Tab-separated table of C-alpha atoms in Angstrom:
chain	number	residue	atom	x	y	z
A	13	MET	CA	-4.827	-64.307	-13.157
A	14	THR	CA	-4.283	-60.437	-13.343
A	15	ARG	CA	-0.710	-59.208	-12.160
A	16	ALA	CA	-0.824	-55.191	-12.132
A	17	ILE	CA	2.048	-53.092	-10.846
A	18	GLY	CA	2.081	-49.062	-9.866
A	19	ILE	CA	4.825	-46.779	-9.854
A	20	ASP	CA	4.848	-43.574	-8.020
A	21	PRO	CA	7.366	-41.195	-9.117
A	22	GLY	CA	8.102	-38.939	-6.131
A	23	THR	CA	10.680	-36.116	-5.823
A	24	VAL	CA	12.054	-38.059	-2.899
A	25	SER	CA	11.158	-41.574	-3.740
A	26	ILE	CA	10.254	-43.762	-6.289
A	27	ASP	CA	7.491	-46.453	-5.126
A	28	LEU	CA	6.420	-49.827	-6.420
A	29	CYS	CA	3.391	-51.623	-5.380
A	30	GLY	CA	1.995	-54.876	-7.194
A	31	LEU	CA	-0.984	-57.076	-7.051
A	32	GLU	CA	-1.680	-60.397	-8.140
A	33	ASP	CA	-5.375	-61.346	-8.322
A	34	GLY	CA	-5.984	-58.528	-5.540
A	35	ALA	CA	-3.008	-59.815	-3.504
A	36	LEU	CA	-0.078	-57.887	-2.654
A	37	VAL	CA	3.093	-59.309	-4.058
A	38	LEU	CA	5.258	-56.094	-4.458
A	39	ASP	CA	5.843	-53.506	-1.928
A	40	ARG	CA	9.122	-51.256	-2.384
A	41	SER	CA	10.418	-47.881	-2.071
A	42	LEU	CA	13.712	-46.470	-3.519
A	43	PRO	CA	15.388	-43.324	-3.075
A	44	THR	CA	14.671	-41.307	-6.332
A	45	ALA	CA	18.310	-40.637	-6.806
A	46	VAL	CA	19.082	-44.463	-6.758
A	47	ALA	CA	16.507	-45.481	-8.766
A	48	LEU	CA	17.277	-43.140	-11.472
A	49	ALA	CA	21.070	-44.024	-11.523
A	50	ASP	CA	20.099	-47.385	-11.655
A	51	PRO	CA	17.166	-48.142	-13.810
A	52	ALA	CA	18.150	-51.512	-14.941
A	53	ALA	CA	17.733	-52.518	-10.986
A	54	LEU	CA	13.967	-51.476	-11.055
A	55	ILE	CA	12.989	-52.745	-14.207
A	56	ALA	CA	14.431	-56.289	-12.681
A	57	LEU	CA	12.000	-55.564	-9.618
A	58	LEU	CA	9.237	-55.010	-12.119
A	59	GLU	CA	9.927	-58.305	-13.867
A	60	ARG	CA	10.593	-60.444	-10.726
A	61	GLY	CA	7.981	-63.172	-10.928
A	62	ALA	CA	4.903	-63.185	-13.307
A	63	THR	CA	4.896	-60.889	-16.319
A	64	PRO	CA	2.894	-57.896	-15.368
A	65	ASP	CA	-0.280	-57.872	-17.367
A	66	CYS	CA	-0.166	-54.003	-16.909
A	67	ILE	CA	2.320	-51.545	-14.902
A	68	ALA	CA	1.014	-47.710	-14.316
A	69	GLY	CA	3.971	-45.950	-15.165
A	70	PRO	CA	5.603	-42.459	-14.489
A	71	SER	CA	3.145	-40.502	-16.190
A	72	GLY	CA	3.976	-36.762	-14.725
A	73	TYR	CA	1.263	-34.160	-15.613
A	74	GLY	CA	-0.512	-37.205	-17.345
A	75	LEU	CA	-1.745	-38.238	-20.865
A	76	PRO	CA	-4.662	-40.103	-21.893
A	77	VAL	CA	-3.816	-43.586	-21.313
A	78	THR	CA	-1.133	-44.469	-23.828
A	79	ALA	CA	1.156	-47.467	-23.961
A	80	ALA	CA	4.556	-46.604	-23.269
A	81	ASP	CA	6.238	-48.159	-26.260
A	82	ALA	CA	3.638	-46.323	-28.425
A	83	ALA	CA	4.596	-42.486	-27.094
A	84	THR	CA	5.922	-40.171	-29.521
A	85	ASP	CA	8.373	-37.515	-28.311
A	86	GLU	CA	5.964	-34.809	-28.295
A	87	GLU	CA	3.509	-36.715	-25.827
A	88	LEU	CA	6.278	-37.346	-23.419
A	89	ARG	CA	7.284	-33.756	-23.490
A	90	LEU	CA	3.531	-32.877	-22.821
A	91	ALA	CA	3.610	-35.087	-19.785
A	92	PHE	CA	6.994	-33.927	-18.179
A	93	LEU	CA	6.670	-30.491	-19.445
A	94	ALA	CA	10.219	-29.634	-20.239
A	95	ALA	CA	12.271	-28.875	-23.209
A	96	PRO	CA	15.226	-30.506	-24.591
A	97	GLY	CA	18.434	-29.699	-22.170
A	98	GLU	CA	16.108	-28.613	-19.344
A	99	GLY	CA	18.219	-29.763	-15.983
A	100	GLY	CA	15.382	-28.677	-13.485
A	101	GLY	CA	12.651	-30.606	-12.631
A	102	ILE	CA	11.871	-34.242	-13.511
A	103	GLY	CA	14.461	-34.815	-16.405
A	104	GLY	CA	15.488	-37.985	-14.901
A	105	LEU	CA	11.921	-38.959	-14.709
A	106	ARG	CA	11.692	-38.516	-18.641
A	107	ALA	CA	14.913	-40.703	-18.898
A	108	LEU	CA	13.203	-43.333	-16.741
A	109	ALA	CA	9.954	-43.107	-18.864
A	110	ARG	CA	12.026	-43.971	-22.170
A	111	THR	CA	13.560	-46.573	-20.428
A	112	LEU	CA	10.540	-48.104	-19.426
A	113	ALA	CA	8.898	-47.829	-22.709
A	114	ALA	CA	11.830	-49.692	-24.387
A	115	SER	CA	11.714	-52.595	-21.542
A	116	GLY	CA	9.104	-54.569	-23.427
A	117	LEU	CA	7.105	-54.407	-20.494
A	118	ARG	CA	3.529	-53.575	-20.564
A	119	VAL	CA	3.841	-49.861	-19.330
A	120	VAL	CA	1.082	-47.262	-19.892
A	121	PHE	CA	1.078	-43.649	-19.087
A	122	THR	CA	-2.021	-42.459	-16.896
A	123	PRO	CA	-4.211	-38.922	-16.979
A	124	GLY	CA	-3.759	-36.123	-14.827
A	125	VAL	CA	-6.562	-34.294	-13.212
A	126	ILE	CA	-7.159	-31.993	-16.179
A	127	HIS	CA	-7.425	-34.904	-18.924
A	128	LEU	CA	-10.464	-36.052	-17.222
A	129	PRO	CA	-13.928	-35.632	-18.285
A	130	SER	CA	-15.465	-35.200	-15.060
A	131	VAL	CA	-13.786	-31.871	-14.419
A	132	PRO	CA	-15.871	-29.105	-15.689
A	133	THR	CA	-13.931	-27.046	-18.506
A	134	HIS	CA	-14.440	-23.972	-16.932
A	135	ARG	CA	-12.175	-25.436	-13.693
A	136	LYS	CA	-9.251	-26.427	-16.314
A	137	LEU	CA	-9.183	-22.551	-17.818
A	138	ASN	CA	-5.626	-21.172	-17.905
A	139	ARG	CA	-4.503	-24.395	-15.752
A	140	VAL	CA	-2.055	-26.821	-16.212
A	141	ASP	CA	-1.641	-28.481	-12.951
A	142	LEU	CA	-4.810	-29.657	-11.668
A	143	GLY	CA	-3.402	-32.630	-10.138
A	144	THR	CA	-0.746	-34.709	-11.860
A	145	ALA	CA	-1.214	-38.685	-12.632
A	146	ASP	CA	-0.134	-39.478	-8.625
A	147	LYS	CA	-2.532	-37.535	-7.471
A	148	VAL	CA	-5.077	-39.345	-9.695
A	149	CYS	CA	-4.105	-42.703	-8.283
A	150	ALA	CA	-4.033	-41.273	-4.731
A	151	ALA	CA	-7.347	-40.581	-4.967
A	152	ALA	CA	-8.211	-43.750	-6.585
A	153	LEU	CA	-6.671	-45.406	-3.484
A	154	GLY	CA	-9.434	-43.073	-1.442
A	155	ILE	CA	-12.342	-43.925	-3.570
A	156	VAL	CA	-11.849	-47.442	-3.039
A	157	GLU	CA	-11.221	-47.431	0.539
A	158	GLN	CA	-14.184	-45.190	1.302
A	159	ALA	CA	-16.392	-47.414	-0.621
A	160	ARG	CA	-15.318	-50.540	1.242
A	161	ARG	CA	-15.556	-48.908	4.879
A	162	GLU	CA	-18.777	-46.979	4.009
A	163	GLU	CA	-20.073	-50.109	2.346
A	164	CYS	CA	-21.469	-47.770	-0.251
A	165	PRO	CA	-21.168	-48.022	-4.117
A	166	LEU	CA	-18.267	-45.819	-5.525
A	167	SER	CA	-20.695	-43.382	-6.944
A	168	ALA	CA	-21.747	-42.308	-3.581
A	169	VAL	CA	-18.154	-41.529	-2.267
A	170	SER	CA	-17.099	-38.046	-1.784
A	171	PHE	CA	-14.085	-36.367	-0.177
A	172	VAL	CA	-11.420	-33.750	-0.480
A	173	LEU	CA	-7.903	-35.150	-0.859
A	174	LEU	CA	-5.012	-33.186	0.521
A	175	GLU	CA	-1.923	-34.669	-0.523
A	176	LEU	CA	1.401	-33.836	1.262
A	177	GLY	CA	4.105	-35.003	-0.566
A	178	GLY	CA	7.865	-34.967	0.407
A	179	ALA	CA	7.743	-31.740	-1.942
A	180	PHE	CA	4.412	-30.539	-3.297
A	181	THR	CA	1.257	-30.225	-1.596
A	182	ALA	CA	-1.847	-30.582	-3.535
A	183	ALA	CA	-5.693	-30.624	-2.959
A	184	LEU	CA	-8.663	-33.044	-4.819
A	185	ALA	CA	-12.274	-33.051	-4.733
A	186	VAL	CA	-14.230	-35.948	-5.506
A	187	ASP	CA	-17.909	-36.126	-5.965
A	188	GLY	CA	-20.200	-39.222	-7.081
A	189	GLY	CA	-16.705	-41.425	-6.997
A	190	ARG	CA	-14.894	-39.057	-9.619
A	191	ILE	CA	-12.909	-36.022	-9.296
A	192	VAL	CA	-14.412	-32.788	-9.897
A	193	ASP	CA	-11.878	-30.376	-9.059
A	194	GLY	CA	-8.063	-30.151	-8.353
A	195	ALA	CA	-5.045	-27.556	-6.905
A	196	GLY	CA	-1.866	-29.466	-8.179
A	197	GLY	CA	1.015	-29.148	-6.506
A	198	SER	CA	2.460	-26.329	-8.862
A	199	ALA	CA	-0.751	-24.440	-8.343
A	200	GLY	CA	-1.806	-24.901	-4.949
A	201	PRO	CA	-0.721	-24.395	-1.600
A	202	MET	CA	3.082	-24.239	-0.394
A	203	GLY	CA	4.906	-27.641	-0.090
A	204	LEU	CA	7.553	-28.921	1.834
A	205	ARG	CA	10.405	-28.100	-0.912
A	206	ALA	CA	7.874	-26.328	-3.510
A	207	PRO	CA	6.676	-22.909	-3.372
A	208	GLY	CA	3.145	-23.759	-4.778
A	209	ALA	CA	1.540	-21.289	-7.057
A	210	LEU	CA	3.572	-17.889	-7.678
A	211	ASP	CA	2.302	-14.433	-7.504
A	212	ALA	CA	2.656	-13.470	-10.982
A	213	GLU	CA	4.203	-10.480	-9.757
A	214	VAL	CA	7.095	-12.476	-8.278
A	215	ALA	CA	7.061	-14.320	-11.547
A	216	PHE	CA	7.404	-10.984	-13.410
A	217	LEU	CA	10.504	-10.121	-10.735
A	218	ALA	CA	12.033	-13.500	-11.376
A	219	GLY	CA	12.681	-12.667	-15.348
A	220	THR	CA	12.927	-16.077	-16.357
A	221	ILE	CA	11.301	-18.885	-14.670
A	222	PRO	CA	13.404	-22.392	-15.153
A	223	LYS	CA	11.845	-25.484	-14.509
A	224	SER	CA	14.153	-25.606	-10.734
A	225	LEU	CA	11.976	-22.660	-9.811
A	226	VAL	CA	8.943	-24.976	-9.549
A	227	PHE	CA	10.825	-27.319	-7.352
A	228	GLY	CA	12.408	-24.840	-4.607
A	229	GLY	CA	11.743	-22.002	-2.544
A	230	GLY	CA	8.976	-23.869	-0.174
A	231	ALA	CA	8.603	-24.236	3.548
A	232	ALA	CA	12.011	-25.785	3.979
A	233	ALA	CA	13.279	-22.459	2.552
A	234	VAL	CA	11.510	-20.432	4.519
A	235	TRP	CA	12.684	-22.598	7.690
A	236	GLY	CA	16.189	-22.286	6.625
A	237	ASP	CA	17.166	-25.433	5.178
A	238	GLU	CA	16.084	-26.945	2.073
A	239	GLN	CA	17.320	-30.441	3.390
A	240	VAL	CA	14.867	-30.586	6.625
A	241	THR	CA	13.436	-33.717	7.410
A	242	PRO	CA	9.721	-33.923	7.432
A	243	GLU	CA	10.250	-35.135	11.323
A	244	ARG	CA	12.711	-31.989	12.565
A	245	PHE	CA	10.007	-29.978	10.250
A	246	GLY	CA	7.084	-30.973	13.097
A	247	GLU	CA	9.211	-29.831	15.739
A	248	PRO	CA	9.748	-26.096	14.943
A	249	ARG	CA	11.659	-23.964	17.665
A	250	THR	CA	12.780	-20.950	16.417
A	251	ALA	CA	10.580	-17.790	15.508
A	252	ARG	CA	11.643	-18.497	11.716
A	253	GLU	CA	10.911	-21.956	12.090
A	254	HIS	CA	7.232	-21.580	13.269
A	255	VAL	CA	6.763	-18.944	10.570
A	256	ALA	CA	7.515	-21.785	8.082
A	257	PHE	CA	5.432	-24.296	9.883
A	258	ASP	CA	2.373	-21.933	10.129
A	259	ALA	CA	2.733	-21.185	6.372
A	260	TYR	CA	2.678	-24.853	5.164
A	261	VAL	CA	-0.141	-25.719	7.595
A	262	GLU	CA	-2.440	-22.988	7.058
A	263	GLY	CA	-1.761	-23.390	2.936
A	264	ALA	CA	-2.807	-26.768	3.376
A	265	VAL	CA	-5.989	-25.850	4.988
A	266	LYS	CA	-7.117	-23.135	2.685
A	267	ALA	CA	-6.478	-25.640	-0.455
A	268	VAL	CA	-9.251	-27.753	1.635
A	269	ALA	CA	-11.471	-24.681	1.821
A	270	THR	CA	-11.455	-24.118	-1.985
A	271	MET	CA	-12.292	-27.459	-2.695
A	272	LEU	CA	-15.380	-27.490	-0.790
A	273	THR	CA	-16.538	-24.937	-3.246
A	274	SER	CA	-16.743	-27.908	-5.902
A	275	VAL	CA	-17.863	-30.766	-3.412
A	276	PRO	CA	-19.820	-28.878	-0.712
A	277	ALA	CA	-20.754	-31.827	1.577
A	278	PRO	CA	-18.019	-34.491	1.568
A	279	ARG	CA	-17.969	-37.596	3.486
A	280	GLU	CA	-14.299	-36.797	4.960
A	281	ILE	CA	-11.390	-35.057	4.438
A	282	LEU	CA	-8.575	-37.496	3.581
A	283	LEU	CA	-4.626	-36.953	4.227
A	284	SER	CA	-1.985	-39.190	2.309
A	285	GLY	CA	1.575	-38.332	1.478
A	286	ARG	CA	4.809	-38.365	3.153
A	287	MET	CA	3.841	-35.582	5.530
A	288	ALA	CA	0.535	-36.714	6.833
A	289	GLY	CA	2.796	-39.187	8.881
A	290	VAL	CA	4.328	-36.434	11.028
A	291	ASP	CA	2.041	-36.039	13.797
A	292	ALA	CA	2.738	-32.551	14.569
A	293	VAL	CA	1.815	-31.396	11.287
A	294	ARG	CA	-1.388	-34.083	10.858
A	295	GLU	CA	-2.602	-32.995	14.323
A	296	ALA	CA	-2.071	-29.137	12.926
A	297	ILE	CA	-3.963	-29.519	10.050
A	298	ILE	CA	-6.951	-31.632	11.686
A	299	GLY	CA	-7.185	-28.899	14.170
A	300	GLN	CA	-7.827	-26.129	11.824
A	301	LEU	CA	-9.968	-28.080	9.653
A	302	ALA	CA	-12.304	-28.557	12.438
A	303	ALA	CA	-13.186	-24.802	12.621
A	304	HIS	CA	-13.851	-25.044	8.796
A	305	VAL	CA	-15.540	-28.202	8.227
A	306	GLN	CA	-18.023	-31.217	9.696
A	307	ALA	CA	-16.548	-34.025	7.867
A	308	PRO	CA	-14.352	-36.424	9.869
A	309	VAL	CA	-10.550	-36.144	8.856
A	310	ARG	CA	-8.885	-39.383	8.264
A	311	THR	CA	-5.308	-40.530	6.945
A	312	LEU	CA	-5.502	-42.938	4.140
A	313	ALA	CA	-4.766	-46.274	5.331
A	314	GLY	CA	-3.520	-48.302	2.256
A	315	PHE	CA	-3.209	-51.793	2.048
A	316	ALA	CA	0.676	-51.831	1.793
A	317	THR	CA	3.379	-51.062	4.514
A	318	VAL	CA	5.875	-49.400	2.318
A	319	ALA	CA	5.204	-48.091	-0.560
A	320	THR	CA	3.239	-44.841	-0.941
A	321	HIS	CA	-0.582	-44.334	-1.176
A	322	ALA	CA	-0.011	-42.912	-5.134
A	323	ALA	CA	1.561	-45.976	-5.692
A	324	GLN	CA	-0.939	-48.604	-4.361
A	325	GLY	CA	-3.724	-46.481	-6.367
A	326	ALA	CA	-1.779	-46.833	-9.139
A	327	ALA	CA	-1.603	-50.453	-8.941
A	328	LEU	CA	-5.566	-50.274	-8.376
A	329	ILE	CA	-5.772	-48.564	-11.721
A	330	ALA	CA	-3.303	-50.935	-13.756
A	331	ASP	CA	-5.596	-53.806	-12.097
A	332	GLY	CA	-8.551	-52.112	-13.577
A	333	LEU	CA	-6.953	-51.198	-17.233
A	334	ALA	CA	-5.870	-54.830	-17.105
A	335	GLY	CA	-9.761	-56.239	-16.658
A	336	GLY	CA	-9.024	-56.989	-13.160
A	337	THR	CA	-11.378	-56.719	-10.311
A	338	GLN	CA	-10.888	-52.765	-10.368
A	339	GLN	CA	-12.436	-52.337	-13.734
A	340	PRO	CA	-15.567	-50.692	-11.876
A	341	LEU	CA	-13.104	-48.102	-10.193
A	342	VAL	CA	-11.498	-47.353	-13.669
A	343	GLU	CA	-14.795	-47.093	-15.429
A	344	THR	CA	-16.432	-44.752	-12.544
A	345	LEU	CA	-13.248	-42.387	-12.717
A	346	GLY	CA	-13.251	-42.048	-16.634
A	347	ILE	CA	-9.620	-43.466	-16.841
A	348	ARG	CA	-10.298	-44.640	-20.385
A	349	GLU	CA	-12.303	-41.597	-21.266
A	350	ALA	CA	-9.354	-38.937	-20.605
A	351	SER	CA	-8.879	-36.828	-23.407
A	352	GLY	CA	-6.450	-33.532	-24.426
A	353	THR	CA	-3.087	-32.270	-23.326
A	354	VAL	CA	-2.079	-30.146	-20.724
A	355	LEU	CA	-2.185	-27.204	-23.321
A	356	ASP	CA	-5.800	-27.410	-24.182
A	357	HIS	CA	-7.228	-24.620	-21.906
A	358	LEU	CA	-4.546	-21.789	-22.094
A	359	TYR	CA	-5.733	-18.439	-22.813
A	360	VAL	CA	-3.161	-16.208	-20.847
A	361	ILE	CA	-0.401	-17.430	-23.595
A	362	ALA	CA	-1.014	-18.788	-26.846
A	363	LEU	CA	-0.562	-22.224	-27.630
A	364	SER	CA	2.095	-21.784	-29.977
A	365	THR	CA	4.044	-19.998	-27.115
A	366	ALA	CA	3.760	-23.033	-24.936
A	367	ARG	CA	4.686	-25.137	-27.413
A	368	HIS	CA	7.918	-23.700	-28.479
A	369	ARG	CA	8.792	-23.113	-24.659
A	370	LEU	CA	8.693	-27.071	-24.809
A	371	GLY	CA	10.767	-27.328	-28.041
A	372	LEU	CA	7.589	-28.448	-30.056
A	373	ALA	CA	6.917	-27.134	-33.486
């Protein structure tokens, strides 16, 4: 019997998905603030029932497959890209990762897109965020889902994944069942909360770039309400709200168009994430994509009711790492062959500068 759990550490919610011999046994979603305030309750959920053989834990920007209880402080800083005392971003998730590491549970950290051998080196140059670890997990769900629906081998799967999260928007290209390119949320299009890729001149004008800047100033800021709900965002009324909506939708469509240079003839375009569940947003994106791509556009179906697509994909990867039925998925994606760090391909700044910014010697 293989019991595997996937965790999606989202900006809005932390989602848990558990499988036992392929059957769904855990399907939960907790507000991120609540989960971070009471990590013991989250750990109790993970411990309920049989002891998990593998838990794909909150991995931030990712690491080569690493047991959480063996992860060094340097590895955690590289995974979450924040220096000690940095208040913005996902500092609470770093603390959660450390708590999970000390829990005695079999937690592993998994790679981001930049760690994968299937992405050519020239696409990694001067990039850190080609897609965080949770985006790899969402793509894993898409690979399994397409292979089953099309009755094709994993190696025949191809699609562009547009991940429309509660804060960030990202796009990944999958060809031959492997991720070959990506534009992560902090280096991609505008998200609901996050600004996406910054014009370097904007960075210059900002003077300093705190972590909080990566997580604010997105479509919601343009809208005029940083706390606008996804549902209300799908109903623009004022001129300003329409500008925000149009920028968000067009940015997502452009991200797909960019990925088509890496997978020119995908079987389909897949939508995932919280914003993909908003009818007006989804329909607007599908309508604009129709003018640029012949492939059908679908929303990931998944197999859980509550947990996010990324949590479901994380459970599949955890199952494969534990020796379950999803071993072929892990092998096709090259999860175990992932290597390096998110800083390995920087040329615009020195490696020593990047490490110093993270408080590393």
